[in-house]
Coordinates of C-alpha atoms and ligand atoms in Angstrom, one line a residue:
X1 CA -8.6 -8.3 8.7
X2 CA -7.4 -8.7 12.3
X3 CA -5.0 -5.8 12.2
X4 CA -7.8 -3.6 11.0
X5 CA -10.5 -4.5 13.5
X6 CA -11.9 -1.5 15.4
X7 CA -10.4 -2.6 18.7
X8 CA -6.9 -2.0 17.2
X9 CA -8.1 1.3 15.7
X10 CA -10.2 3.3 18.2
X11 CA -10.5 6.0 15.5
X12 CA -12.7 3.7 13.5
X13 CA -15.1 3.1 16.3
X14 CA -18.6 4.0 15.3
X15 CA -18.7 6.6 18.1
X16 CA -15.3 8.1 17.3
X17 CA -15.0 11.6 16.1
X18 CA -15.5 11.8 12.4
X19 CA -15.3 14.9 10.4
X20 CA -14.8 16.4 6.9
X21 CA -11.4 15.8 5.4
X22 CA -9.1 17.6 3.0
X23 CA -7.4 15.9 0.1
X24 CA -4.9 18.1 -1.9
X25 CA -6.3 21.1 0.0
X26 CA -9.9 20.3 -1.2
X27 CA -12.5 19.8 1.5
X28 CA -14.7 16.7 1.3
X29 CA -17.7 16.6 3.7
X30 CA -18.7 13.5 5.5
X31 CA -21.2 11.4 3.5
X32 CA -20.2 12.9 0.2
X33 CA -17.9 12.2 -2.8
X34 CA -15.8 14.5 -4.7
X35 CA -13.3 14.2 -7.6
X36 CA -10.1 16.1 -7.0
X37 CA -7.3 16.6 -9.5
X38 CA -3.9 15.7 -8.1
X39 CA -0.8 16.8 -10.1
X40 CA 1.7 14.1 -10.6
X41 CA 4.4 16.7 -10.8
X42 CA 4.0 19.6 -8.3
X43 CA 5.6 22.3 -10.4
X44 CA 4.5 25.9 -11.3
X45 CA 5.8 25.7 -14.9
X46 CA 5.3 23.0 -17.5
X47 CA 3.1 19.9 -17.4
X48 CA 1.8 19.0 -14.0
X49 CA -0.1 15.9 -15.2
X50 CA -3.2 16.2 -13.1
X51 CA -5.0 12.9 -12.5
X52 CA -8.6 12.6 -11.2
X53 CA -8.9 11.1 -7.7
X54 CA -12.4 10.4 -6.5
X55 CA -12.7 10.5 -2.8
X56 CA -15.8 8.9 -1.2
X57 CA -15.8 10.1 2.4
X58 CA -18.2 8.0 4.4
X59 CA -20.8 9.3 6.9
X60 CA -19.2 7.1 9.6
X61 CA -15.7 6.4 10.9
X62 CA -13.7 3.6 9.2
X63 CA -10.4 2.8 7.4
X64 CA -9.1 4.5 4.3
X65 CA -8.6 2.3 1.2
X66 CA -7.1 3.1 -2.2
X67 CA -8.2 1.4 -5.4
X68 CA -5.9 2.0 -8.3
X69 CA -5.9 1.4 -12.0
X70 CA -3.3 1.8 -14.8
X71 CA 0.0 2.4 -12.9
X72 CA 1.0 0.8 -16.2
X73 CA -0.7 3.1 -18.7
X74 CA -1.6 0.4 -21.2
X75 CA -3.4 -1.9 -18.7
X76 CA -7.1 -1.2 -19.0
X77 CA -8.8 -3.6 -16.6
X78 CA -8.2 -1.2 -13.7
X79 CA -9.5 1.9 -15.5
X80 CA -12.6 0.1 -16.5
X81 CA -13.2 -1.5 -13.1
X82 CA -12.7 1.8 -11.3
X83 CA -15.0 3.6 -13.7
X84 CA -17.7 1.0 -13.1
X85 CA -17.3 1.4 -9.3
X86 CA -17.8 5.2 -9.8
X87 CA -20.9 4.8 -11.9
X88 CA -24.2 5.9 -10.4
X89 CA -25.2 2.2 -10.3
X90 CA -22.7 1.9 -7.4
X91 CA -22.7 5.4 -5.9
X92 CA -26.3 6.6 -6.0
X93 CA -28.4 6.7 -2.8
X94 CA -28.9 3.2 -1.4
X95 CA -26.3 1.6 -3.7
X96 CA -23.2 -0.3 -2.4
X97 CA -20.8 2.7 -2.5
X98 CA -23.3 5.4 -1.4
X99 CA -21.1 7.7 0.7
X100 CA -24.0 8.1 3.1
X101 CA -23.9 4.4 3.9
X102 CA -20.1 4.2 3.8
X103 CA -17.9 3.8 6.9
X104 CA -14.4 5.2 6.2
X105 CA -13.0 6.6 3.1
X106 CA -12.4 5.1 -0.4
X107 CA -10.1 6.8 -2.9
X108 CA -10.5 5.5 -6.4
X109 CA -8.0 6.4 -9.1
X110 CA -9.0 4.9 -12.4
X111 CA -5.8 6.0 -14.2
X112 CA -2.7 6.6 -12.1
X113 CA -0.3 6.9 -15.1
X114 CA -2.4 9.2 -17.2
X115 CA 0.4 10.4 -19.4
X116 CA 1.2 6.7 -20.3
X117 CA -2.5 5.9 -20.7
X118 CA -2.8 8.7 -23.3
X119 CA 0.2 7.4 -25.2
X120 CA -1.1 3.7 -24.8
X121 CA 2.2 3.0 -23.1
X122 CA 3.1 1.1 -20.0
X123 CA 5.7 3.7 -19.0
X124 CA 5.7 7.3 -18.1
X125 CA 6.9 9.7 -20.9
X126 CA 10.6 9.4 -19.7
X127 CA 10.4 5.7 -20.6
X128 CA 10.6 4.4 -17.0
X129 CA 8.3 2.0 -15.2
X130 CA 6.4 3.8 -12.4
X131 CA 5.9 0.5 -10.6
X132 CA 9.7 0.1 -10.1
X133 CA 10.2 3.7 -8.8
X134 CA 8.5 3.6 -5.4
X135 CA 8.8 5.3 -2.9
X136 CA 10.4 7.7 -5.3
X137 CA 12.3 10.9 -4.6
X138 CA 11.5 14.6 -5.1
X139 CA 15.0 15.3 -6.5
X140 CA 15.5 12.3 -8.9
X141 CA 14.3 11.5 -12.4
X142 CA 10.8 12.3 -13.6
X143 CA 9.3 8.9 -12.8
X144 CA 10.7 8.8 -9.3
X145 CA 9.4 12.3 -8.7
X146 CA 5.9 11.1 -9.7
X147 CA 6.3 8.1 -7.4
X148 CA 7.2 10.3 -4.5
X149 CA 4.3 12.6 -5.2
X150 CA 1.9 9.7 -5.2
X151 CA 3.4 8.0 -2.2
X152 CA 3.4 11.1 0.0
X153 CA 0.0 12.5 -1.0
X154 CA -2.1 9.5 -1.8
X155 CA -0.6 6.3 -0.6
X156 CA 1.4 6.3 2.6
X157 CA -1.5 7.3 4.9
X158 CA -3.8 4.6 3.6
X159 CA -4.9 1.4 5.4
X160 CA -5.1 -0.9 2.4
X161 CA -4.3 -0.8 -1.3
X162 CA -5.9 -2.7 -4.2
X163 CA -3.8 -2.3 -7.4
X164 CA -5.3 -3.4 -10.7
X165 CA -3.1 -4.7 -13.5
X166 CA -3.1 -6.9 -16.6
X167 CA -0.5 -9.0 -18.3
X168 CA 2.2 -7.0 -20.2
X169 CA 2.0 -6.7 -24.0
X170 CA 1.9 -10.0 -25.8
X171 CA 0.2 -12.1 -23.1
X172 CA -3.1 -12.4 -21.4
X173 CA -3.6 -13.3 -17.8
X174 CA -6.6 -15.2 -16.2
X175 CA -7.9 -13.2 -13.2
X176 CA -5.6 -13.8 -10.3
X177 CA -4.0 -12.1 -7.3
X178 CA -0.4 -11.6 -6.4
X179 CA 0.2 -11.3 -2.7
X180 CA 3.1 -11.8 -0.3
X181 CA 1.5 -14.5 1.9
X182 CA 4.1 -13.9 4.5
X183 CA 2.5 -10.5 5.0
X184 CA -0.5 -11.4 7.1
X185 CA -2.6 -8.3 6.5
X186 CA -2.1 -8.7 2.8
X187 CA -3.1 -12.3 2.9
X188 CA -6.3 -11.3 4.7
X189 CA -7.0 -8.7 2.1
X190 CA -6.5 -11.3 -0.6
X191 CA -9.0 -13.6 1.1
X192 CA -11.4 -10.7 1.4
X193 CA -11.1 -10.0 -2.3
X194 CA -12.5 -13.5 -3.0
X195 CA -10.3 -14.8 -5.8
X196 CA -9.7 -18.4 -6.7
X197 CA -6.1 -18.1 -7.7
X198 CA -3.7 -16.4 -5.3
X199 CA 0.0 -16.4 -6.2
X200 CA 2.4 -16.0 -3.4
X201 CA 4.9 -13.5 -4.7
X202 CA 7.6 -11.4 -3.1
X203 CA 7.0 -7.9 -4.5
X204 CA 9.6 -6.7 -7.0
X205 CA 11.9 -4.0 -5.7
X206 CA 10.5 -0.5 -6.3
X207 CA 7.0 -1.8 -6.8
X208 CA 4.1 -0.2 -4.9
X209 CA 3.3 -3.5 -3.3
X210 CA 6.9 -3.7 -1.9
X211 CA 7.0 -0.3 -0.3
X212 CA 3.4 -0.6 1.0
X213 CA 4.2 -4.0 2.6
X214 CA 7.5 -2.7 4.0
X215 CA 5.5 0.1 5.6
X216 CA 2.9 -2.3 7.0
X217 CA 0.1 -1.5 4.6
X218 CA -1.8 -4.5 3.2
X219 CA -1.5 -4.4 -0.6
X220 CA -2.7 -6.8 -3.3
X221 CA -2.1 -6.8 -7.0
X222 CA -4.9 -8.0 -9.2
X223 CA -4.0 -9.3 -12.6
X224 CA -6.5 -10.0 -15.3
X225 CA -6.6 -9.6 -19.1
X226 CA -4.1 -8.2 -21.4
X227 CA -2.5 -4.8 -22.2
X228 CA -4.3 -2.7 -24.8
X229 CA -7.5 -4.7 -24.7
X230 CA -10.5 -5.0 -22.4
X231 CA -11.7 -8.3 -21.0
X232 CA -15.1 -8.0 -19.5
X233 CA -14.7 -11.1 -17.4
X234 CA -11.5 -9.7 -15.7
X235 CA -13.2 -6.4 -15.2
X236 CA -16.2 -8.1 -13.4
X237 CA -13.8 -10.1 -11.2
X238 CA -12.0 -6.8 -10.3
X239 CA -15.2 -5.0 -9.5
X240 CA -16.6 -7.8 -7.4
X241 CA -13.3 -8.3 -5.7
X242 CA -13.1 -4.6 -4.6
X243 CA -16.7 -4.7 -3.3
X244 CA -15.9 -7.9 -1.4
X245 CA -12.9 -6.3 0.2
X246 CA -15.0 -3.3 1.3
X247 CA -17.6 -5.6 2.7
X248 CA -15.1 -7.6 4.6
X249 CA -13.6 -4.4 6.1
X250 CA -17.2 -3.6 7.1
X251 CA -17.0 -0.3 5.2
X252 CA -20.1 -1.1 3.1
X253 CA -23.1 -3.1 4.0
X254 CA -23.5 -6.7 2.7
X255 CA -21.8 -10.0 2.9
X256 CA -18.7 -10.7 0.9
X257 CA -19.0 -13.4 -1.8
X258 CA -16.4 -16.2 -1.7
X259 CA -15.0 -18.7 -4.2
X260 CA -15.7 -22.4 -3.9
X261 CA -12.0 -23.0 -3.6
X262 CA -8.8 -21.0 -3.2
X263 CA -5.4 -22.0 -4.6
X264 CA -2.5 -20.6 -2.7
X265 CA 0.4 -21.2 -5.1
X266 CA 4.0 -20.7 -4.4
X267 CA 5.4 -22.0 -7.6
X268 CA 4.9 -21.6 -11.3
X269 CA 6.9 -22.2 -14.5
X270 CA 7.2 -20.7 -17.9
X271 CA 6.6 -22.7 -21.0
X272 CA 8.9 -21.4 -23.6
X273 CA 9.2 -21.6 -27.3
X274 CA 11.9 -24.1 -28.3
X275 CA 11.9 -22.9 -31.9
X276 CA 11.0 -19.7 -33.7
X277 CA 8.1 -19.1 -36.1
X278 CA 4.3 -18.6 -35.8
X279 CA 2.7 -19.6 -32.6
X280 CA -0.7 -21.2 -32.9
X281 CA -2.3 -21.3 -29.4
X282 CA -4.9 -24.0 -28.7
X283 CA -6.0 -22.9 -25.2
X284 CA -7.1 -19.8 -23.4
X285 CA -5.8 -18.4 -20.2
X286 CA -7.5 -20.3 -17.4
X287 CA -7.4 -23.6 -19.2
X288 CA -6.9 -26.7 -17.0
X289 CA -4.3 -29.0 -18.7
X290 CA -3.4 -32.6 -18.3
X291 CA 0.1 -33.7 -18.7
X292 CA 0.9 -34.0 -22.4
X293 CA -2.0 -31.8 -23.6
X294 CA -0.9 -29.6 -26.5
X295 CA -0.8 -26.0 -25.5
X296 CA 0.4 -24.5 -28.8
X297 CA 2.2 -25.4 -32.0
X298 CA 5.0 -23.5 -33.7
X299 CA 5.5 -23.6 -37.5
X300 CA 7.7 -21.4 -39.7
X301 CA 6.5 -20.3 -43.1
X302 CA 10.1 -20.5 -44.2
X303 CA 10.4 -24.1 -43.2
X304 CA 7.2 -25.8 -44.5
X305 CA 6.5 -29.3 -43.2
X306 CA 8.1 -28.8 -39.8
X307 CA 6.3 -28.0 -36.6
X308 CA 6.9 -28.2 -32.9
X309 CA 4.2 -28.8 -30.2
X310 CA 4.5 -27.2 -26.8
X311 CA 2.9 -29.5 -24.3
X312 CA 1.8 -29.3 -20.7
X313 CA 4.8 -30.7 -18.7
X314 CA 2.5 -32.0 -16.0
X315 CA -1.1 -31.4 -14.8
X316 CA -1.7 -27.7 -14.3
X317 CA -3.4 -24.5 -14.9
X318 CA -2.5 -22.1 -17.7
X319 CA -2.6 -18.8 -15.8
X320 CA -1.3 -16.7 -18.7
X321 CA -1.0 -17.4 -22.4
X322 CA 0.8 -15.6 -25.3
X323 CA -1.3 -13.5 -27.6
X324 CA 1.5 -12.5 -30.0
X325 CA 1.9 -15.1 -32.7
X326 CA 5.5 -14.2 -33.6
X327 CA 7.9 -16.1 -31.4
X328 CA 11.6 -16.7 -31.3
X329 CA 13.2 -19.5 -29.4
X330 CA 13.1 -18.8 -25.6
X331 CA 10.0 -16.6 -25.7
X332 CA 7.3 -17.4 -23.1
X333 CA 4.3 -19.2 -24.6
X334 CA 2.5 -19.6 -21.3
X335 CA 2.7 -19.2 -17.6
X336 CA 1.9 -22.5 -16.0
X337 CA 0.8 -23.4 -12.5
X338 CA 1.5 -27.1 -11.7
X339 CA -1.5 -28.4 -9.8
X340 CA 0.0 -31.8 -8.6
X341 CA -2.6 -33.6 -6.5
X342 CA -5.1 -30.8 -6.6
X343 CA -5.9 -31.2 -10.3
X344 CA -9.1 -33.1 -9.4
X345 CA -10.3 -30.3 -7.2
X346 CA -9.8 -27.8 -9.9
X347 CA -11.4 -30.0 -12.6
X348 CA -14.6 -30.0 -10.6
X349 CA -14.9 -26.3 -11.4
X350 CA -14.3 -26.1 -15.1
X351 CA -16.8 -25.1 -17.8
X352 CA -17.5 -27.1 -21.0
X353 CA -14.5 -25.4 -22.7
X354 CA -12.1 -26.7 -20.0
X355 CA -11.7 -23.2 -18.4
X356 CA -11.9 -22.5 -14.8
X357 CA -15.2 -21.1 -13.6
X358 CA -14.6 -18.0 -11.4
X359 CA -17.2 -17.1 -8.8
X360 CA -16.8 -13.4 -9.2
X361 CA -17.1 -13.6 -13.0
X362 CA -20.8 -14.7 -12.6
X363 CA -23.5 -12.1 -12.8
X364 CA -24.6 -12.9 -9.3
X365 CA -21.7 -14.3 -7.4
X366 CA -22.4 -16.8 -4.6
X367 CA -21.6 -16.0 -1.0
X368 CA -20.5 -18.7 1.3
X369 CA -18.9 -18.9 4.7
X370 CA -15.1 -18.8 4.8
X371 CA -15.1 -22.2 6.4
X372 CA -16.8 -23.5 3.2
X373 CA -14.0 -22.3 1.0
X374 CA -11.7 -25.2 0.1
X375 CA -8.3 -23.7 0.5
X376 CA -5.3 -25.7 -0.8
X377 CA -1.6 -24.8 -1.1
X378 CA 0.3 -25.8 -4.2
X379 CA 4.0 -25.9 -3.6
X380 CA 6.4 -26.1 -6.5
X381 CA 7.7 -29.5 -7.2
X382 CA 11.5 -29.8 -7.4
X383 CA 11.4 -32.2 -10.3
X384 CA 13.1 -31.6 -13.6
X385 CA 15.0 -28.4 -14.1
X386 CA 15.9 -26.6 -10.9
X387 CA 16.1 -23.2 -12.7
X388 CA 12.4 -22.4 -12.6
X389 CA 12.4 -22.6 -8.9
X390 CA 14.4 -19.4 -8.9
X391 CA 11.9 -17.9 -11.2
X392 CA 9.0 -18.2 -8.8
X393 CA 6.7 -15.3 -9.4
X394 CA 9.3 -12.8 -10.4
X395 CA 6.2 -11.7 -12.2
X396 CA 6.4 -8.1 -13.0
X397 CA 9.7 -8.9 -14.6
X398 CA 8.0 -11.1 -17.1
X399 CA 8.6 -8.9 -20.1
X400 CA 12.3 -8.6 -19.1
X401 CA 12.5 -12.3 -19.6
X402 CA 14.3 -12.8 -16.3
X403 CA 12.3 -15.8 -15.3
X404 CA 13.9 -18.8 -16.9
X405 CA 11.6 -21.7 -16.7
X406 CA 12.0 -24.3 -19.4
X407 CA 9.1 -25.7 -21.3
X408 CA 9.3 -29.2 -22.7
X409 CA 8.7 -29.3 -26.4
X410 CA 8.0 -32.3 -28.5
X411 CA 9.4 -32.4 -32.0
X412 CA 7.3 -33.7 -34.8
X413 CA 8.3 -34.0 -38.4
X414 CA 5.1 -33.9 -40.4
X415 CA 6.9 -34.1 -43.7
X416 CA 7.6 -37.8 -43.1
Ligands
ZN1 ZN1 1.0 -3.9 -14.7

């Protein structure tokens, strides 16, 4: 993280002055951790929605990093990963996040949108999406007030942000990062995290990533798993990724683990249902597909004898797959990353089920030098429909159906 090396930040120098800090007026001594409740609404009447923020204040100078879960209240990978990071296994004396061995300050917020989490909802109780409301305003609607409170008290003074998410309801994502690769510090943070799949994505307007990048703060979004469920593999990748980032920033001891390869992808497409009915999915998220492989089949109980196959339009990786079997024409069945000439590289790293093996999902991830990471860039091809080019990683808008890639479906008449 070139921009975050000590030479650019004399205050992180080991010999720099380093003292107790205050967070929400609570004092945190060097080399200790403390959980502070921060109100999402700073009011003296009515609900204040306090959320727990655990601050690990290191014994030595260093940067401040925020690790966040559940900005969308129904996305549980982040809450689980953050809770793991705060377990004694990680924070006890001698463990990776022991505050006495830490340089800098780590703020971990397992559940940012606690009111939504309690209602199993993506949104805040006023029905708005917190991750479209940044930087917020103290005089606007409830969600924008919450965003303003978070931005001014927790986020704007930080040196890096890792934001954990999952797919929206109805889909499941393989572990992946979303990063604006044109933002160099964010790209470095993504490399430090150690993920195989990095999607180059301009952050949506109003998202935390957008405002953070605009303010020069590196910020990456991790995606893994599905809303309302817990996927242990995604949680492990999230935990190991956060530790990797802290190791790379030299905030905690140890060498970061790195993947065997890294795909920097600047294009993807949606495979969509061409007909309505019941969707029977044959592959899991993370499956590597060859052109023509059947992804799913759609049949309608009201039209027995008919079915439609959704097939891979070219060689690629299924980075997200539908989990809701009820589809109407046009609904996304999968989010597909064309691999073009890199399919052979990826095929070297699949397990016996045809799914990608992820370094950080292993119990004991391997470490390797950065120079040994095979990094390739996958550009979108301009073949076929031009429309999906416009849809490149408009990702957080998935559920709004704005991305308009077109899947190719093959019609079969089994009644014949
Ligand atoms: Zn989300």
